[in-house]
Amino acid sequence: MASGRCRHGRAEGNAPSADVLAAVRRLLEEGARRVSRAQRFCMGTADCCRFRLTGETPHVTLGEAWLAWKAWRASGRTRVELPDDGSCPFLSGEGRCMIYEGRPLACRTHFCVSAGGALPRRDVIDLIHGLEDMDAALGGDGACRLPEAVERLSRKSAGRGRK
Ligand code: SF4
């Protein structure tokens, strides 16, 4: 989970092709496989989804932001509202991830202590680089905060009739 302002900017206006999104998804799924092999098991506390609690917010590349947005749309929702309490906008009132299939790499690999801890960066660095390469190919400018990145996509999609 890196820090920094989101700078995806105008690149957000162009929806990635299905092939690009599939390639992003493959990297995320590989992350989940490595987590499983490393015996990290989510305990379902959802503490890591309450960013004020942890002081950390997942950051996403542009391809990941698009996947999260598509998952949000697939769940029948449109606008992304940023909660006042600093929680992830995709966390349900019951403590469940509402974009589970489209959650980013950070959510798949950055496990809390009770779940065994985060995977060492060296174990996923090739996946991070792969996502960064796709970010650059899409015209992004590095990873930025998940909530704001997807909220911006939701606003832009509303403005052009939703893709
Ligand atoms: S995307 Fe899902 S797993 Fe990730 S912080 Fe939000 S609710 Fe939690």
PDB file of C-alpha atoms and ligand atoms in Angstrom:
ATOM      1  CA  MET A   1       0.000   0.000   0.000  1.00  0.00           C
ATOM      2  CA  ALA A   2       1.795   3.023  -1.254  1.00  0.00           C
ATOM      3  CA  SER A   3       1.028   6.659  -0.606  1.00  0.00           C
ATOM      4  CA  GLY A   4       0.522   9.656  -2.848  1.00  0.00           C
ATOM      5  CA  ARG A   5      -2.083  11.576  -4.751  1.00  0.00           C
ATOM      6  CA  CYS A   6      -3.983   9.973  -7.581  1.00  0.00           C
ATOM      7  CA  ARG A   7      -2.737  11.140 -10.932  1.00  0.00           C
ATOM      8  CA  HIS A   8      -4.588   8.867 -13.335  1.00  0.00           C
ATOM      9  CA  GLY A   9      -6.074  12.018 -14.811  1.00  0.00           C
ATOM     10  CA  ARG A  10      -7.342  12.091 -18.354  1.00  0.00           C
ATOM     11  CA  ALA A  11      -6.347   8.474 -18.968  1.00  0.00           C
ATOM     12  CA  GLU A  12      -9.450   7.512 -16.956  1.00  0.00           C
ATOM     13  CA  GLY A  13     -11.591   8.558 -19.885  1.00  0.00           C
ATOM     14  CA  ASN A  14     -10.651   5.548 -22.009  1.00  0.00           C
ATOM     15  CA  ALA A  15     -12.058   2.193 -20.940  1.00  0.00           C
ATOM     16  CA  PRO A  16      -9.461  -0.588 -21.333  1.00  0.00           C
ATOM     17  CA  SER A  17     -10.160  -3.391 -23.776  1.00  0.00           C
ATOM     18  CA  ALA A  18     -11.511  -6.713 -22.541  1.00  0.00           C
ATOM     19  CA  ASP A  19      -8.091  -8.266 -23.262  1.00  0.00           C
ATOM     20  CA  VAL A  20      -6.315  -5.732 -21.054  1.00  0.00           C
ATOM     21  CA  LEU A  21      -8.807  -6.199 -18.237  1.00  0.00           C
ATOM     22  CA  ALA A  22      -8.397  -9.976 -18.525  1.00  0.00           C
ATOM     23  CA  ALA A  23      -4.630  -9.579 -18.254  1.00  0.00           C
ATOM     24  CA  VAL A  24      -5.030  -7.412 -15.130  1.00  0.00           C
ATOM     25  CA  ARG A  25      -7.370  -9.991 -13.649  1.00  0.00           C
ATOM     26  CA  ARG A  26      -4.843 -12.775 -14.279  1.00  0.00           C
ATOM     27  CA  LEU A  27      -2.228 -10.889 -12.264  1.00  0.00           C
ATOM     28  CA  LEU A  28      -4.680 -10.371  -9.397  1.00  0.00           C
ATOM     29  CA  GLU A  29      -5.683 -14.016  -9.421  1.00  0.00           C
ATOM     30  CA  GLU A  30      -2.035 -15.051  -9.316  1.00  0.00           C
ATOM     31  CA  GLY A  31      -1.684 -12.845  -6.233  1.00  0.00           C
ATOM     32  CA  ALA A  32      -4.573 -14.686  -4.606  1.00  0.00           C
ATOM     33  CA  ARG A  33      -2.973 -18.047  -5.455  1.00  0.00           C
ATOM     34  CA  ARG A  34       0.292 -17.007  -3.805  1.00  0.00           C
ATOM     35  CA  VAL A  35      -1.590 -15.904  -0.713  1.00  0.00           C
ATOM     36  CA  SER A  36      -3.217 -19.279  -0.530  1.00  0.00           C
ATOM     37  CA  ARG A  37       0.105 -21.104  -0.955  1.00  0.00           C
ATOM     38  CA  ALA A  38       1.602 -18.905   1.777  1.00  0.00           C
ATOM     39  CA  GLN A  39      -1.171 -20.004   4.150  1.00  0.00           C
ATOM     40  CA  ARG A  40      -2.688 -16.565   4.637  1.00  0.00           C
ATOM     41  CA  PHE A  41      -6.340 -16.878   5.511  1.00  0.00           C
ATOM     42  CA  CYS A  42      -8.617 -13.878   5.887  1.00  0.00           C
ATOM     43  CA  MET A  43     -10.433 -13.982   9.218  1.00  0.00           C
ATOM     44  CA  GLY A  44     -13.205 -11.733   7.914  1.00  0.00           C
ATOM     45  CA  THR A  45     -12.778  -8.994  10.500  1.00  0.00           C
ATOM     46  CA  ALA A  46     -12.739  -6.371   7.705  1.00  0.00           C
ATOM     47  CA  ASP A  47     -10.436  -4.267   9.868  1.00  0.00           C
ATOM     48  CA  CYS A  48      -8.197  -3.681   6.850  1.00  0.00           C
ATOM     49  CA  CYS A  49     -11.195  -2.172   5.035  1.00  0.00           C
ATOM     50  CA  ARG A  50     -11.495   0.533   7.722  1.00  0.00           C
ATOM     51  CA  PHE A  51      -8.678   2.730   6.666  1.00  0.00           C
ATOM     52  CA  ARG A  52      -8.704   5.075   9.643  1.00  0.00           C
ATOM     53  CA  LEU A  53      -8.233   2.062  11.854  1.00  0.00           C
ATOM     54  CA  THR A  54      -5.142   0.858  10.045  1.00  0.00           C
ATOM     55  CA  GLY A  55      -3.814   4.175   8.774  1.00  0.00           C
ATOM     56  CA  GLU A  56      -3.378   2.529   5.391  1.00  0.00           C
ATOM     57  CA  THR A  57      -5.398   2.716   2.193  1.00  0.00           C
ATOM     58  CA  PRO A  58      -5.046   0.275  -0.702  1.00  0.00           C
ATOM     59  CA  HIS A  59      -3.588   1.876  -3.796  1.00  0.00           C
ATOM     60  CA  VAL A  60      -4.486   0.809  -7.296  1.00  0.00           C
ATOM     61  CA  THR A  61      -3.131   1.104 -10.777  1.00  0.00           C
ATOM     62  CA  LEU A  62      -5.499   2.282 -13.470  1.00  0.00           C
ATOM     63  CA  GLY A  63      -6.274  -1.244 -14.671  1.00  0.00           C
ATOM     64  CA  GLU A  64      -7.163  -2.281 -11.123  1.00  0.00           C
ATOM     65  CA  ALA A  65      -9.370   0.777 -10.700  1.00  0.00           C
ATOM     66  CA  TRP A  66     -11.254  -0.178 -13.853  1.00  0.00           C
ATOM     67  CA  LEU A  67     -11.728  -3.757 -12.651  1.00  0.00           C
ATOM     68  CA  ALA A  68     -13.049  -2.506  -9.318  1.00  0.00           C
ATOM     69  CA  TRP A  69     -15.411  -0.119 -11.096  1.00  0.00           C
ATOM     70  CA  LYS A  70     -16.680  -2.883 -13.404  1.00  0.00           C
ATOM     71  CA  ALA A  71     -17.301  -5.121 -10.376  1.00  0.00           C
ATOM     72  CA  TRP A  72     -19.211  -2.293  -8.685  1.00  0.00           C
ATOM     73  CA  ARG A  73     -21.308  -1.793 -11.801  1.00  0.00           C
ATOM     74  CA  ALA A  74     -21.891  -5.548 -12.092  1.00  0.00           C
ATOM     75  CA  SER A  75     -23.342  -5.497  -8.596  1.00  0.00           C
ATOM     76  CA  GLY A  76     -26.014  -3.138  -9.879  1.00  0.00           C
ATOM     77  CA  ARG A  77     -24.616   0.008  -8.326  1.00  0.00           C
ATOM     78  CA  THR A  78     -23.637   3.218 -10.011  1.00  0.00           C
ATOM     79  CA  ARG A  79     -22.183   6.076  -8.005  1.00  0.00           C
ATOM     80  CA  VAL A  80     -19.406   5.495  -5.512  1.00  0.00           C
ATOM     81  CA  GLU A  81     -19.951   7.436  -2.288  1.00  0.00           C
ATOM     82  CA  LEU A  82     -16.970   8.020  -0.010  1.00  0.00           C
ATOM     83  CA  PRO A  83     -18.021   7.159   3.587  1.00  0.00           C
ATOM     84  CA  ASP A  84     -17.520   9.811   6.253  1.00  0.00           C
ATOM     85  CA  ASP A  85     -15.953   7.287   8.611  1.00  0.00           C
ATOM     86  CA  GLY A  86     -13.035   6.634   6.270  1.00  0.00           C
ATOM     87  CA  SER A  87     -14.059   3.054   5.487  1.00  0.00           C
ATOM     88  CA  CYS A  88     -13.758   1.557   2.045  1.00  0.00           C
ATOM     89  CA  PRO A  89     -16.802   2.523  -0.050  1.00  0.00           C
ATOM     90  CA  PHE A  90     -17.084  -1.108  -1.123  1.00  0.00           C
ATOM     91  CA  LEU A  91     -17.475  -2.472   2.400  1.00  0.00           C
ATOM     92  CA  SER A  92     -21.044  -3.498   3.140  1.00  0.00           C
ATOM     93  CA  GLY A  93     -22.808  -2.827   6.409  1.00  0.00           C
ATOM     94  CA  GLU A  94     -22.327  -6.522   7.192  1.00  0.00           C
ATOM     95  CA  GLY A  95     -18.571  -6.216   6.789  1.00  0.00           C
ATOM     96  CA  ARG A  96     -18.361  -7.862   3.374  1.00  0.00           C
ATOM     97  CA  CYS A  97     -16.452  -6.743   0.290  1.00  0.00           C
ATOM     98  CA  MET A  98     -19.004  -5.859  -2.373  1.00  0.00           C
ATOM     99  CA  ILE A  99     -16.454  -6.006  -5.209  1.00  0.00           C
ATOM    100  CA  TYR A 100     -14.770  -9.202  -4.068  1.00  0.00           C
ATOM    101  CA  GLU A 101     -14.084 -10.536  -7.579  1.00  0.00           C
ATOM    102  CA  GLY A 102     -12.640  -7.194  -8.617  1.00  0.00           C
ATOM    103  CA  ARG A 103     -10.723  -6.269  -5.479  1.00  0.00           C
ATOM    104  CA  PRO A 104      -7.194  -5.015  -6.104  1.00  0.00           C
ATOM    105  CA  LEU A 105      -3.880  -6.715  -5.450  1.00  0.00           C
ATOM    106  CA  ALA A 106      -3.366  -4.884  -2.155  1.00  0.00           C
ATOM    107  CA  CYS A 107      -6.614  -6.339  -0.793  1.00  0.00           C
ATOM    108  CA  ARG A 108      -5.538  -9.819  -1.893  1.00  0.00           C
ATOM    109  CA  THR A 109      -2.037  -9.729  -0.449  1.00  0.00           C
ATOM    110  CA  HIS A 110      -1.906  -7.211   2.396  1.00  0.00           C
ATOM    111  CA  PHE A 111      -3.167  -9.383   5.208  1.00  0.00           C
ATOM    112  CA  CYS A 112      -3.533  -8.289   8.805  1.00  0.00           C
ATOM    113  CA  VAL A 113      -1.504  -9.858  11.575  1.00  0.00           C
ATOM    114  CA  SER A 114      -4.340 -12.153  12.634  1.00  0.00           C
ATOM    115  CA  ALA A 115      -4.435 -13.561   9.100  1.00  0.00           C
ATOM    116  CA  GLY A 116      -0.711 -14.162   8.938  1.00  0.00           C
ATOM    117  CA  GLY A 117       0.542 -10.767   7.822  1.00  0.00           C
ATOM    118  CA  ALA A 118       1.162  -9.230   4.432  1.00  0.00           C
ATOM    119  CA  LEU A 119       3.014 -11.175   1.781  1.00  0.00           C
ATOM    120  CA  PRO A 120       6.581  -9.879   1.519  1.00  0.00           C
ATOM    121  CA  ARG A 121       6.848  -7.384  -1.325  1.00  0.00           C
ATOM    122  CA  ARG A 122       9.545  -9.497  -2.970  1.00  0.00           C
ATOM    123  CA  ASP A 123       7.013 -12.317  -3.338  1.00  0.00           C
ATOM    124  CA  VAL A 124       4.660 -10.194  -5.435  1.00  0.00           C
ATOM    125  CA  ILE A 125       7.041  -7.693  -6.993  1.00  0.00           C
ATOM    126  CA  ASP A 126       6.668  -9.251 -10.452  1.00  0.00           C
ATOM    127  CA  LEU A 127       2.878  -8.815 -10.177  1.00  0.00           C
ATOM    128  CA  ILE A 128       3.286  -5.207  -9.047  1.00  0.00           C
ATOM    129  CA  HIS A 129       5.569  -4.520 -11.981  1.00  0.00           C
ATOM    130  CA  GLY A 130       3.126  -6.172 -14.353  1.00  0.00           C
ATOM    131  CA  LEU A 131       0.304  -3.965 -13.084  1.00  0.00           C
ATOM    132  CA  GLU A 132       2.537  -0.883 -13.310  1.00  0.00           C
ATOM    133  CA  ASP A 133       3.417  -1.755 -16.900  1.00  0.00           C
ATOM    134  CA  MET A 134      -0.282  -1.958 -17.747  1.00  0.00           C
ATOM    135  CA  ASP A 135      -0.918   1.306 -15.927  1.00  0.00           C
ATOM    136  CA  ALA A 136       1.675   2.982 -18.117  1.00  0.00           C
ATOM    137  CA  ALA A 137       0.244   1.373 -21.263  1.00  0.00           C
ATOM    138  CA  LEU A 138      -3.195   2.721 -20.320  1.00  0.00           C
ATOM    139  CA  GLY A 139      -1.806   6.206 -19.847  1.00  0.00           C
ATOM    140  CA  GLY A 140      -1.921   6.126 -16.050  1.00  0.00           C
ATOM    141  CA  ASP A 141       0.713   7.669 -13.841  1.00  0.00           C
ATOM    142  CA  GLY A 142       1.232   5.199 -11.032  1.00  0.00           C
ATOM    143  CA  ALA A 143      -0.869   3.765  -8.226  1.00  0.00           C
ATOM    144  CA  CYS A 144      -3.254   5.933  -6.238  1.00  0.00           C
ATOM    145  CA  ARG A 145      -5.858   5.547  -3.502  1.00  0.00           C
ATOM    146  CA  LEU A 146      -8.566   3.002  -4.272  1.00  0.00           C
ATOM    147  CA  PRO A 147     -11.666   4.930  -3.097  1.00  0.00           C
ATOM    148  CA  GLU A 148     -10.926   8.134  -4.957  1.00  0.00           C
ATOM    149  CA  ALA A 149      -9.685   6.352  -8.084  1.00  0.00           C
ATOM    150  CA  VAL A 150     -12.914   4.387  -8.477  1.00  0.00           C
ATOM    151  CA  GLU A 151     -15.131   7.274  -7.363  1.00  0.00           C
ATOM    152  CA  ARG A 152     -13.656   9.358 -10.172  1.00  0.00           C
ATOM    153  CA  LEU A 153     -14.341   6.599 -12.701  1.00  0.00           C
ATOM    154  CA  SER A 154     -17.932   6.496 -11.481  1.00  0.00           C
ATOM    155  CA  ARG A 155     -18.332  10.238 -12.029  1.00  0.00           C
ATOM    156  CA  LYS A 156     -16.767  10.123 -15.463  1.00  0.00           C
ATOM    157  CA  SER A 157     -18.915   7.177 -16.474  1.00  0.00           C
ATOM    158  CA  ALA A 158     -22.030   8.999 -15.306  1.00  0.00           C
ATOM    159  CA  GLY A 159     -20.972  11.954 -17.408  1.00  0.00           C
ATOM    160  CA  ARG A 160     -20.661   9.951 -20.608  1.00  0.00           C
ATOM    161  CA  GLY A 161     -23.544   7.504 -20.151  1.00  0.00           C
ATOM    162  CA  ARG A 162     -21.733   4.632 -18.368  1.00  0.00           C
ATOM    163  CA  LYS A 163     -19.547   2.044 -20.013  1.00  0.00           C
TER     164      LYS A 163
HETATM  165  S1  SF4 B   1     -12.057  -3.408  -1.929  1.00  0.00           S
HETATM  166 FE1  SF4 B   1     -13.041  -4.910  -0.612  1.00  0.00          FE
HETATM  167  S2  SF4 B   1     -11.350  -5.982   0.432  1.00  0.00           S
HETATM  168 FE2  SF4 B   1     -10.527  -4.072  -0.431  1.00  0.00          FE
HETATM  169  S3  SF4 B   1     -10.660  -2.574   1.237  1.00  0.00           S
HETATM  170 FE3  SF4 B   1     -12.537  -2.389   0.005  1.00  0.00          FE
HETATM  171  S4  SF4 B   1     -14.062  -3.721   1.010  1.00  0.00           S
HETATM  172 FE4  SF4 B   1     -12.019  -4.284   1.773  1.00  0.00          FE
END
